[in-house]
Amino acid sequence: MRVQEGVSVLRTWIRTLPEALSRLWTGSETSSNSDKALQALPEENRLRPAPDALLDRIAPPPDWSEAVSALDTALRPWTTGSDDVPALVLMPGYHNAPPLLKLWAEVHTWTTIAPVPRPHIMQSAEAVESWFIERANSQTPWVLPRLERCYIRTPSGLAFVRRLLDHWTGGSLGRGIIGCDPHAWTYLQQVWAGAIPHCFVLKPFSANMLARWFRTLAELNRPDGAPPVSFHMADRDSPVLPERHEREHSTSTDVSGDEAPSPYLRMLAAYSQGDPNIAWLLWRQSLLTPADALPLNTEDAEQTAEKIGRAPDPKSEPRPIIWVPPWSDAEHPKLSHDATQRDTFVLHALLLHGGLSADQLCPLLPMNPYAVRHRLHHMHTAGIITQRGAEWHLTPVGYAAACDMLRKDAYLPDPHAT
Amino acid sequence: MGSDAVGMLRDVGWESVLGIILIVAAAVGLTLLIQRFVPRFAEQVPGRYRLPVLATVPLFRLVILVVTIGLIVPIVIDPTFENLVAFLGAAGLALGFALKDYASSLIAGIVVVYEAAYRPGDWVSVGSGYGEVQSVGMRSMKMITPDDTVVVVPHQKLWTELIYNGNNGTQNLQCVANFYLDPDHSAVHARQLLHDVALTSPYLQVTKPIAVVVQEKPWGTHYRLKAYPVDPRDQFPFITDLTVRGKDALRSQGFQPARASALSESAAA
């Protein structure tokens, strides 16, 4: 037992030493070798974020129809069955998250329903009662995309969601599918003692899957005859995505035949928790080109390489290069190192509820309202949250940053372990 | 440098003295460095790793002490079997008479490290004192009470007193909030309400169980709401949060607090 404890402590030191040391030495500005190399370049050759027109070509907004088809395939054994056993689909609930469940409902002409508005959940028993009567009388199948918007974390704000889940699993609401954020569901499993027999979770994207997907996106809008784009690390000139000819020789289902993914993609997959939308946004934000880069259909690799001081590979065919900074140098919205427990509480509440207004948030937290609003504006400035109407929501990259922080501080148990 | 006429002690020249001074200085410096650096390091790592990192401090101190003694003794005495037995016997006799309590605390300190009776970051109760263990030294441990008072507790308390460890090196420290209600109420409703009060606290560690213990007393009903905060250092804000929101929730549902005057009136009658 003592040996096991010693091994556990040793592992803790190995795991936490790099990050803690970096925090201790935050005050001293030390440039990485990549920064020094890039800063040594003339101004006109330094890398800049790629323009939107270029990004729309090499990293276009994804079409989620295939994801809806995959969801349909997973749900088909349940939807074609005769029983009304409820089904739950777990999907992250950040601002502008892909509405897969809603799109699936449109395809199958199921009704997308909204819960009782939050102000009525605690204050209007009539609104709650009429909502349940309406649902019980309706015979059409339905979809409720965001269960985390059906409660407020107060003693009196849990009654509606408990009653909803009881009626749903009891069959009195008819056939329905409910969607929920995985972290909110972990909390709701403590609130409601029941069980859902059919629970679907979107498979997280691994680094290899992200590499294949980004490559596919980059070639989606490639004009005929134009060379394929290469993506290289800005510090080491190593490829980030597998080249097209190597990808063609590996089968899509043969994971062992894939190249080892680059460290950048491994970090991206871990930080985004495998969420493809978050990974795509971070990927798109990271892409860099030289300041005076020509349009892709006229640029060649030699010109690009010469501009940033690197020799081109004489064996490769000329192709445009897009540069990707090392993960540690990439600019992501993140909380400052002096983030306090107040920030933790605000982020945790916004995560569990899928967004809240300041008036709804203040009673949930042991802070005065001025402190709450101050933290909200601070996080808004940092890009962690955004405001839609009166409500504050986590942005996609803010969702990743918030989950990372909350997990480290032990506020988020693993949703897939419960 | 050979054995002298006694046969145990070496000729200790200036080089040896300098070596001993350097070894002691290095040991003291390393100990101070660890005592200063490791707690700062523990504050920088994610919260869930703080306690395991703090727990390594007394371990490092013990290793440094053993290595230091192991380096100094061969310089002073010729480390043959007979010499070591004679030296340790004489040292033990001196310690036994003159430094009995100090030696007892030193030995207890080694046992504390081995048995992990308490570690930095643990919340312990020893005698009348309760607080967070700040450091575990050779002879004593320092703990800080909730009123920010430093209490020095000799390790030898381990032999004679009960050591109550609230979290035992983990993040799990159960907190209890007490409520006293007038006996004329629905206990089922009150119990569920207090359970939800804990469930909705932002400090709550949701994966740990919540319990409401109900006891009927002559003056009313005593509710003990038991739950775990995410961080043991938040135990008092957590209990405050439970108490404040619990009182608010109970009052809003029409529950009346217990009244001491009711008992005195009935006793007088």
XYZ file of C-alpha atoms in Angstrom:
687
model
C 0.000 0.000 0.000
C 2.827 2.453 0.894
C 4.609 1.583 -2.374
C 1.435 2.327 -4.305
C 1.081 5.662 -2.556
C 4.691 6.511 -3.363
C 4.200 5.624 -7.025
C 1.026 7.710 -7.097
C 2.837 10.723 -5.638
C 5.674 10.310 -8.130
C 3.208 10.250 -11.011
C 1.570 13.417 -9.634
C 4.907 15.233 -9.653
C 5.739 14.118 -13.198
C 2.307 15.131 -14.453
C 2.108 18.538 -12.800
C 5.714 19.762 -12.801
C 5.827 21.370 -16.293
C 2.639 23.371 -15.901
C 3.411 24.502 -12.358
C 6.906 25.612 -13.298
C 5.529 27.575 -16.237
C 3.099 29.324 -13.883
C 5.865 30.131 -11.393
C 7.978 31.720 -14.112
C 5.119 33.559 -15.882
C 6.569 36.934 -14.980
C 9.765 36.362 -16.914
C 9.337 36.757 -20.617
C 11.234 34.004 -22.340
C 10.752 33.637 -26.035
C 10.667 30.173 -27.507
C 13.068 29.355 -30.282
C 10.170 29.558 -32.723
C 9.299 33.079 -31.544
C 12.920 34.178 -31.904
C 13.114 32.691 -35.361
C 9.881 34.329 -36.439
C 10.728 37.668 -34.825
C 14.013 37.697 -36.707
C 12.130 37.753 -39.989
C 11.503 40.991 -41.826
C 8.131 42.548 -41.079
C 6.698 41.739 -44.508
C 7.582 38.036 -44.176
C 6.120 37.458 -40.694
C 3.105 35.232 -40.400
C -0.365 36.669 -39.965
C -3.744 35.070 -39.360
C -5.093 33.811 -42.647
C -7.787 36.036 -44.220
C -11.408 34.942 -44.088
C -11.610 34.278 -47.832
C -8.700 31.877 -47.596
C -10.097 30.253 -44.480
C -13.443 29.691 -46.183
C -11.592 27.771 -48.850
C -9.208 25.662 -46.758
C -11.272 25.300 -43.581
C -14.883 25.936 -44.624
C -17.797 25.703 -42.198
C -18.663 22.021 -41.813
C -21.815 20.525 -43.215
C -23.398 18.643 -40.358
C -25.714 16.548 -42.509
C -23.390 13.563 -42.247
C -23.391 13.903 -38.480
C -27.205 13.921 -38.563
C -27.099 10.762 -40.703
C -24.774 9.110 -38.199
C -27.148 10.063 -35.403
C -30.033 8.637 -37.401
C -28.161 5.362 -37.853
C -27.562 5.142 -34.114
C -31.174 5.964 -33.252
C -32.774 3.752 -35.925
C -32.998 0.552 -33.826
C -34.811 2.598 -31.204
C -37.034 4.647 -33.525
C -38.148 1.584 -35.482
C -38.924 -0.375 -32.325
C -42.377 -0.628 -30.893
C -41.746 0.441 -27.343
C -41.685 3.986 -26.041
C -38.563 3.577 -23.954
C -36.976 7.015 -23.687
C -33.698 7.865 -25.398
C -31.165 10.464 -24.308
C -28.524 12.031 -26.559
C -25.586 13.735 -24.870
C -24.080 16.687 -26.771
C -22.167 19.760 -25.560
C -24.404 22.741 -24.929
C -22.284 25.803 -25.774
C -23.362 28.830 -27.796
C -24.042 27.956 -31.448
C -23.306 24.279 -30.920
C -24.325 22.229 -33.982
C -28.072 21.558 -33.492
C -27.839 17.919 -34.555
C -30.900 16.776 -32.657
C -33.005 19.626 -34.007
C -31.859 18.883 -37.578
C -32.646 15.198 -37.049
C -36.134 16.132 -35.845
C -36.697 18.231 -38.985
C -35.684 15.302 -41.184
C -38.116 12.973 -39.434
C -40.838 15.613 -38.909
C -40.764 15.213 -35.143
C -41.841 18.218 -33.090
C -39.091 20.213 -31.447
C -40.457 21.407 -28.119
C -39.182 24.008 -25.711
C -39.333 23.690 -21.934
C -41.201 26.023 -19.641
C -39.346 29.385 -19.605
C -37.005 29.647 -16.674
C -38.802 32.550 -14.972
C -41.920 30.341 -14.867
C -40.199 27.208 -13.604
C -40.195 28.430 -10.022
C -42.895 31.072 -10.017
C -45.758 29.868 -12.178
C -47.354 26.586 -11.208
C -50.059 27.184 -13.819
C -47.515 27.469 -16.653
C -45.871 24.244 -15.548
C -49.177 22.407 -15.239
C -50.416 23.546 -18.637
C -47.120 22.482 -20.218
C -47.487 18.940 -18.903
C -51.134 18.763 -19.942
C -50.271 19.904 -23.446
C -47.526 17.321 -23.781
C -49.641 14.532 -22.358
C -52.450 15.299 -24.813
C -50.144 15.525 -27.823
C -49.677 12.304 -29.770
C -46.821 13.434 -31.983
C -43.255 12.291 -31.276
C -41.122 15.101 -29.946
C -37.563 16.190 -29.364
C -36.344 18.363 -26.474
C -32.821 19.416 -27.513
C -31.576 21.064 -24.312
C -32.549 19.447 -21.020
C -30.082 21.662 -19.163
C -32.440 24.581 -19.759
C -35.220 22.869 -17.795
C -34.024 23.642 -14.284
C -32.390 26.214 -12.076
C -29.993 25.037 -9.415
C -32.071 26.106 -6.424
C -34.163 23.890 -4.099
C -37.370 25.088 -5.754
C -35.936 25.029 -9.281
C -35.462 21.273 -9.470
C -39.099 20.230 -9.254
C -39.901 20.773 -12.945
C -36.993 18.716 -14.298
C -37.698 15.892 -11.840
C -41.322 15.821 -12.840
C -40.404 15.993 -16.530
C -38.028 13.043 -16.253
C -40.514 11.022 -14.189
C -43.310 11.559 -16.708
C -41.018 10.938 -19.664
C -39.664 7.636 -18.365
C -43.138 6.697 -17.197
C -44.440 7.033 -20.737
C -47.106 9.653 -20.099
C -45.447 12.166 -22.447
C -45.378 9.815 -25.443
C -42.352 9.032 -27.559
C -39.623 11.586 -27.188
C -35.881 12.118 -27.375
C -34.097 14.457 -25.025
C -30.719 16.040 -25.611
C -28.468 17.234 -22.799
C -24.985 18.534 -22.172
C -22.897 15.631 -20.732
C -21.685 17.650 -17.731
C -25.177 18.906 -16.977
C -26.427 15.308 -17.185
C -23.800 14.207 -14.661
C -25.283 16.745 -12.252
C -28.886 15.851 -13.085
C -28.145 12.198 -12.322
C -27.673 13.325 -8.721
C -30.914 15.329 -8.855
C -33.060 12.565 -10.343
C -32.685 8.983 -9.153
C -33.965 7.245 -12.271
C -32.117 5.664 -15.206
C -32.359 6.050 -18.974
C -32.027 2.726 -20.812
C -30.938 4.250 -24.141
C -28.197 6.828 -23.869
C -26.223 7.981 -26.902
C -22.974 9.906 -26.765
C -21.234 11.431 -29.771
C -17.912 9.694 -30.243
C -15.045 12.109 -29.589
C -12.750 12.810 -32.535
C -9.247 11.451 -32.063
C -6.205 13.244 -33.455
C -6.197 10.901 -36.457
C -9.850 11.553 -37.133
C -9.285 15.296 -36.932
C -6.370 15.024 -39.359
C -8.484 13.163 -41.902
C -11.408 15.522 -41.470
C -9.326 18.701 -41.808
C -7.690 17.276 -44.907
C -11.104 16.548 -46.365
C -12.301 20.091 -45.576
C -9.166 21.608 -47.127
C -9.794 19.813 -50.425
C -13.514 20.387 -50.538
C -13.306 23.694 -52.416
C -10.017 23.119 -54.237
C -10.300 24.289 -57.830
C -9.534 21.733 -60.512
C -5.838 21.693 -61.327
C -4.838 23.695 -58.258
C -2.182 22.044 -56.100
C -3.287 20.696 -52.713
C -2.514 22.849 -49.709
C 0.113 21.725 -47.213
C -0.152 22.523 -43.545
C 3.174 22.843 -41.749
C 4.230 23.650 -38.210
C 5.678 27.157 -38.084
C 8.545 26.217 -35.749
C 9.742 22.958 -37.258
C 8.419 22.959 -40.820
C 6.983 19.476 -40.224
C 3.627 18.531 -41.759
C 0.568 18.768 -39.547
C -1.849 16.867 -41.730
C -1.014 13.697 -43.696
C -0.445 14.414 -47.370
C -3.129 13.369 -49.794
C -1.150 10.562 -51.497
C -0.323 8.985 -48.133
C -3.933 9.266 -47.022
C -5.149 7.521 -50.150
C -3.050 4.489 -49.312
C -4.557 4.099 -45.880
C -8.077 2.807 -45.416
C -10.493 4.967 -43.490
C -11.192 2.269 -40.929
C -7.612 1.085 -40.476
C -6.516 3.166 -37.533
C -3.262 1.282 -37.189
C -2.319 2.205 -40.765
C -2.596 5.958 -40.125
C 0.462 8.096 -39.596
C 1.154 9.088 -36.034
C -0.680 12.388 -35.618
C 1.306 15.545 -35.010
C 1.634 16.775 -31.419
C -0.459 19.799 -32.367
C -3.396 17.643 -33.385
C -3.063 15.518 -30.259
C -3.227 18.649 -28.105
C -6.135 19.950 -30.169
C -8.091 16.714 -29.759
C -7.471 16.681 -26.011
C -8.261 20.359 -25.455
C -11.451 20.259 -27.528
C -12.480 16.985 -25.802
C -12.939 15.514 -29.246
C -15.725 17.951 -30.135
C -15.335 18.478 -33.900
C -16.932 21.949 -33.936
C -14.635 23.281 -31.220
C -11.606 21.639 -32.850
C -12.552 23.172 -36.216
C -12.880 26.658 -34.713
C -9.523 26.406 -32.961
C -7.933 25.008 -36.122
C -9.341 27.830 -38.213
C -8.115 30.462 -35.752
C -4.609 28.992 -35.799
C -3.917 29.059 -39.533
C -1.254 31.574 -40.583
C 0.109 32.907 -43.847
C 2.883 35.400 -44.667
C 1.644 38.982 -44.653
C 2.037 39.393 -48.396
C 0.981 35.901 -49.375
C -0.487 35.673 -52.849
C -3.794 33.884 -53.480
C -3.440 30.136 -53.320
C -3.896 29.527 -57.028
C -0.767 31.482 -57.932
C 1.497 30.939 -54.884
C 3.998 28.137 -54.939
C 5.984 26.503 -52.223
C 9.331 27.994 -53.216
C 8.089 31.567 -52.966
C 6.413 30.941 -49.657
C 9.386 29.139 -48.181
C 11.821 31.837 -49.325
C 9.679 34.531 -47.749
C 9.904 33.017 -44.324
C 13.537 32.040 -44.653
C 13.211 28.278 -45.042
C 14.547 26.205 -47.881
C 11.855 24.394 -49.844
C 11.929 20.617 -50.168
C 13.275 20.003 -53.689
C 11.635 16.575 -53.811
C 8.085 17.808 -53.307
C 5.857 19.253 -55.960
C 5.217 22.974 -55.597
C 2.266 23.547 -53.316
C 0.961 26.368 -51.171
C 1.797 26.145 -47.511
C -0.327 27.229 -44.597
C 1.489 27.532 -41.320
C 0.310 26.429 -37.907
C 1.904 27.787 -34.721
C 2.979 25.439 -31.941
C 0.170 24.724 -29.509
C 1.873 26.675 -26.722
C 2.100 29.783 -28.958
C -1.416 29.617 -30.385
C -3.770 32.286 -29.059
C -6.823 30.706 -27.479
C -9.307 32.458 -25.253
C -8.337 31.471 -21.797
C -8.715 32.623 -18.240
C -5.813 34.494 -16.696
C -3.528 32.727 -14.262
C -5.039 34.707 -11.399
C -8.541 33.382 -12.048
C -10.229 32.877 -8.696
C -12.936 30.673 -7.285
C -15.479 33.309 -8.321
C -14.645 32.624 -11.964
C -14.951 28.907 -11.274
C -18.419 29.330 -9.796
C -19.660 31.502 -12.666
C -18.339 29.141 -15.343
C -19.679 26.082 -13.554
C -23.156 27.590 -13.324
C -23.182 28.659 -16.986
C -21.982 25.190 -18.039
C -24.577 23.290 -16.013
C -27.451 25.497 -17.187
C -26.543 26.026 -20.829
C -26.569 29.767 -20.306
C -28.145 32.139 -17.757
C -28.952 35.792 -17.445
C -27.146 37.817 -14.795
C -30.375 38.090 -12.795
C -30.770 34.307 -12.848
C -27.111 33.718 -12.045
C -26.787 35.987 -8.990
C -29.078 34.015 -6.639
C -27.206 30.804 -7.429
C -23.824 32.030 -6.221
C -22.457 33.084 -2.811
C -21.259 36.413 -4.265
C -22.739 39.854 -4.346
C -24.380 40.794 -7.673
C -21.729 43.398 -8.486
C -18.982 40.784 -8.228
C -20.966 38.445 -10.475
C -21.459 41.096 -13.167
C -17.826 42.132 -12.919
C -16.690 38.553 -13.542
C -19.129 38.202 -16.454
C -17.748 41.258 -18.213
C -14.189 40.153 -17.520
C -14.853 36.748 -19.121
C -16.672 38.378 -22.004
C -13.601 40.458 -22.717
C -11.480 37.302 -22.658
C -13.776 35.631 -25.203
C -14.888 32.884 -22.826
C -18.566 33.837 -22.832
C -20.885 35.744 -25.114
C -24.230 37.411 -24.598
C -27.358 36.441 -26.505
C -30.203 38.668 -25.500
C -30.050 38.880 -21.730
C -28.361 35.492 -21.322
C -24.688 34.696 -21.053
C -23.449 31.587 -22.832
C -20.118 29.836 -23.119
C -18.495 30.307 -26.518
C -17.241 27.130 -28.221
C -13.607 27.746 -27.313
C -14.736 29.129 -23.951
C -16.487 25.810 -23.345
C -13.174 23.989 -23.851
C -11.300 26.442 -21.613
C -13.989 26.278 -18.919
C -14.103 22.469 -18.924
C -10.324 22.351 -18.732
C -10.235 24.687 -15.732
C -13.177 23.061 -13.936
C -11.764 19.586 -14.456
C -8.403 20.558 -12.991
C -10.094 22.047 -9.949
C -12.150 18.855 -9.527
C -15.506 20.525 -10.185
C -16.203 18.303 -13.186
C -16.184 14.554 -12.703
C -15.723 12.517 -15.876
C -19.203 12.455 -17.485
C -18.476 9.136 -19.187
C -17.476 7.464 -15.914
C -20.856 8.007 -14.211
C 43.386 9.515 9.121
C 43.530 6.353 11.167
C 41.947 5.097 14.333
C 43.157 6.791 17.519
C 44.059 5.136 20.857
C 40.388 4.689 21.810
C 39.800 2.856 18.573
C 36.389 4.349 17.790
C 36.817 8.004 16.933
C 38.746 9.130 13.921
C 41.244 11.923 13.922
C 38.961 14.786 13.063
C 41.048 17.403 11.351
C 40.019 20.768 9.973
C 39.113 19.150 6.672
C 36.666 16.821 8.407
C 35.124 19.640 10.421
C 34.752 21.677 7.266
C 33.180 18.691 5.551
C 30.703 18.213 8.395
C 29.816 21.913 8.341
C 29.280 21.803 4.607
C 27.113 18.687 4.837
C 24.980 20.215 7.596
C 24.708 23.495 5.715
C 23.678 21.699 2.553
C 21.087 19.672 4.452
C 19.665 22.747 6.165
C 19.620 24.690 2.896
C 17.926 21.880 1.044
C 15.334 21.500 3.790
C 14.565 25.213 3.794
C 14.339 25.177 0.008
C 11.878 22.304 0.060
C 9.807 23.850 2.838
C 9.612 27.103 0.911
C 9.317 25.820 -2.657
C 6.997 22.825 -2.381
C 4.012 24.646 -0.777
C 4.318 27.380 -3.443
C 4.481 24.661 -6.078
C 1.431 22.989 -4.552
C -0.555 26.208 -4.957
C 0.316 26.341 -8.655
C -0.752 22.824 -9.581
C -4.413 22.022 -10.234
C -6.444 21.780 -7.035
C -6.868 18.007 -7.063
C -3.054 17.492 -6.859
C -2.366 19.976 -4.077
C -2.608 17.576 -1.137
C -0.474 14.765 -2.635
C 2.249 17.300 -3.443
C 2.139 18.773 0.095
C 2.391 15.284 1.562
C 5.875 14.857 0.079
C 7.420 17.571 2.305
C 7.913 15.475 5.477
C 9.094 12.607 3.319
C 11.807 14.753 1.771
C 12.843 16.045 5.217
C 13.227 12.525 6.533
C 15.296 11.443 3.548
C 17.579 14.475 3.926
C 18.011 13.753 7.653
C 18.896 10.116 7.099
C 21.351 10.923 4.303
C 22.979 13.666 6.400
C 23.492 11.361 9.373
C 24.753 8.674 7.027
C 27.350 11.057 5.602
C 28.509 12.573 8.916
C 28.845 9.460 11.086
C 31.601 7.804 8.977
C 33.586 11.054 9.157
C 33.504 11.108 12.960
C 33.837 7.451 13.858
C 35.465 4.481 12.246
C 32.363 2.630 11.102
C 33.192 -0.867 12.280
C 30.459 -2.970 13.838
C 31.814 -2.667 17.384
C 32.266 1.088 17.086
C 28.761 1.609 15.782
C 27.252 -0.458 18.595
C 29.225 1.490 21.174
C 28.326 4.842 19.618
C 24.643 4.122 19.289
C 24.500 2.711 22.791
C 26.122 5.817 24.277
C 23.908 8.095 22.218
C 20.824 6.198 23.245
C 21.740 6.423 26.925
C 22.243 10.182 26.686
C 19.034 10.704 24.775
C 17.124 8.476 27.114
C 17.932 10.555 30.183
C 18.430 14.077 28.967
C 16.248 14.352 25.897
C 13.579 11.822 26.642
C 10.629 13.832 25.408
C 12.526 15.254 22.458
C 13.616 11.793 21.408
C 10.101 10.529 21.894
C 8.848 13.233 19.548
C 11.576 12.435 17.021
C 10.645 8.745 16.997
C 6.965 9.643 16.840
C 7.730 11.905 13.886
C 9.163 8.964 11.982
C 6.104 6.881 12.855
C 3.840 9.739 11.741
C 5.521 9.790 8.330
C 5.338 6.013 7.991
C 1.746 5.647 9.203
C 0.633 8.912 7.567
C -1.293 9.844 10.699
C -1.421 13.370 9.347
C 0.101 15.157 6.372
C 0.325 18.756 5.195
C -3.122 19.730 3.973
C -4.991 17.447 6.400
C -7.571 18.916 8.726
C -6.955 17.331 12.137
C -8.202 17.636 15.659
C -5.647 17.047 18.426
C -6.740 17.721 21.974
C -8.682 20.951 21.908
C -7.156 22.223 18.675
C -8.587 21.856 15.161
C -6.943 23.137 12.032
C -5.132 22.468 8.767
C -1.687 20.878 9.036
C 0.720 23.391 7.572
C 4.006 21.539 8.029
C 5.303 18.337 9.611
C 8.714 18.865 11.181
C 11.107 16.551 12.972
C 9.740 17.143 16.452
C 6.362 18.718 15.895
C 3.761 19.679 13.380
C 2.258 23.123 12.839
C -1.394 23.574 12.129
C -3.412 26.703 11.441
C -6.780 26.989 13.121
C -9.825 28.540 11.410
C -9.069 31.698 13.408
C -5.646 31.937 11.732
C -3.786 30.842 14.873
C -0.692 28.671 14.516
C -0.624 25.718 16.914
C 2.548 23.695 17.418
C 1.782 20.070 18.353
C 4.621 17.736 19.424
C 4.565 14.419 17.587
C 4.616 12.544 20.875
C 0.922 13.371 21.217
C 0.546 10.435 18.849
C 1.344 8.039 21.724
C -1.203 9.319 24.184
C -3.991 11.178 22.391
C -6.524 10.472 19.700
C -5.740 12.147 16.385
C -8.911 12.937 14.424
C -8.109 13.372 10.723
C -10.987 14.853 8.733
C -9.790 14.201 5.186
C -6.777 11.845 5.554
C -4.790 13.110 2.592
C -7.772 13.273 0.263
C -10.084 15.969 -1.049
C -13.008 14.462 0.884
C -13.907 16.304 4.079
C -17.447 15.866 5.309
C -19.094 19.030 6.561
C -22.148 19.259 8.779
C -24.695 22.065 8.951
C -27.171 21.956 11.835
C -30.785 23.081 11.772
C -33.251 23.149 14.652
C -36.937 23.185 13.839
C -40.148 23.424 15.781
C -41.405 19.845 16.192
C -44.764 20.556 14.526
C -43.836 20.045 10.862
C -43.507 17.419 8.134
C -40.103 15.806 8.593
C -40.291 14.132 5.183
C -40.665 17.479 3.470
C -37.971 19.128 5.591
C -35.535 16.312 4.950
C -36.016 16.474 1.169
C -35.728 20.246 1.213
C -32.427 20.179 3.109
C -31.116 17.489 0.754
C -31.876 19.821 -2.167
C -30.217 22.721 -0.343
C -26.980 20.733 -0.331
C -27.494 19.559 -3.906
C -27.713 23.155 -5.115
C -24.655 24.544 -3.334
C -21.886 25.664 -5.737
C -19.290 24.259 -3.327
C -20.751 20.748 -3.429
C -18.755 17.750 -4.570
C -21.623 16.099 -6.447
C -20.174 12.603 -6.616
C -20.060 12.238 -2.835
C -23.209 11.308 -0.915
C -25.471 13.784 0.841
C -27.095 12.693 4.101
C -29.696 14.283 6.349
C -29.750 12.873 9.869
C -32.879 13.632 11.856
C -33.131 13.434 15.620
C -36.123 14.288 17.741
C -35.323 16.265 20.859
C -37.538 17.457 23.709
C -37.345 21.031 22.422
C -37.725 20.268 18.694
C -36.209 18.407 15.778
C -32.489 18.488 15.092
C -31.427 18.115 11.443
C -27.822 17.452 10.547
C -27.102 18.070 6.887
C -23.915 16.238 5.841
C -22.167 16.811 2.520
C -18.697 17.159 0.966
C -17.205 20.311 -0.584
C -14.925 20.087 -3.612
C -12.016 21.585 -1.656
C -11.522 20.923 2.084
C -10.315 24.519 2.491
C -13.840 25.638 1.598
C -15.429 23.805 4.526
C -16.434 26.961 6.400
C -17.788 28.881 3.380
C -19.584 25.646 2.476
C -21.201 25.287 5.892
C -22.102 28.985 5.778
C -23.656 28.580 2.338
C -25.662 25.551 3.477
C -26.851 27.332 6.604
C -27.819 30.581 4.899
C -29.670 28.934 2.018
C -31.117 26.257 4.258
C -32.645 28.834 6.597
C -34.005 30.746 3.619
C -35.497 27.635 2.040
C -37.061 26.412 5.288
C -38.584 29.786 6.067
C -39.997 30.129 2.555
C -41.744 26.759 2.984
C -43.265 27.744 6.320
C -41.020 25.797 8.691
C -40.595 27.363 12.098
C -37.329 27.305 14.027
C -37.200 25.595 17.418
C -37.824 27.881 20.343
C -35.959 27.389 23.598
C -38.648 29.282 25.524
C -41.192 26.579 24.706
C -39.171 24.039 26.702
C -38.771 26.377 29.702
C -42.513 27.149 29.663
C -43.488 23.492 29.568
C -40.969 22.676 32.297
C -42.421 25.429 34.491
C -45.925 24.074 33.937
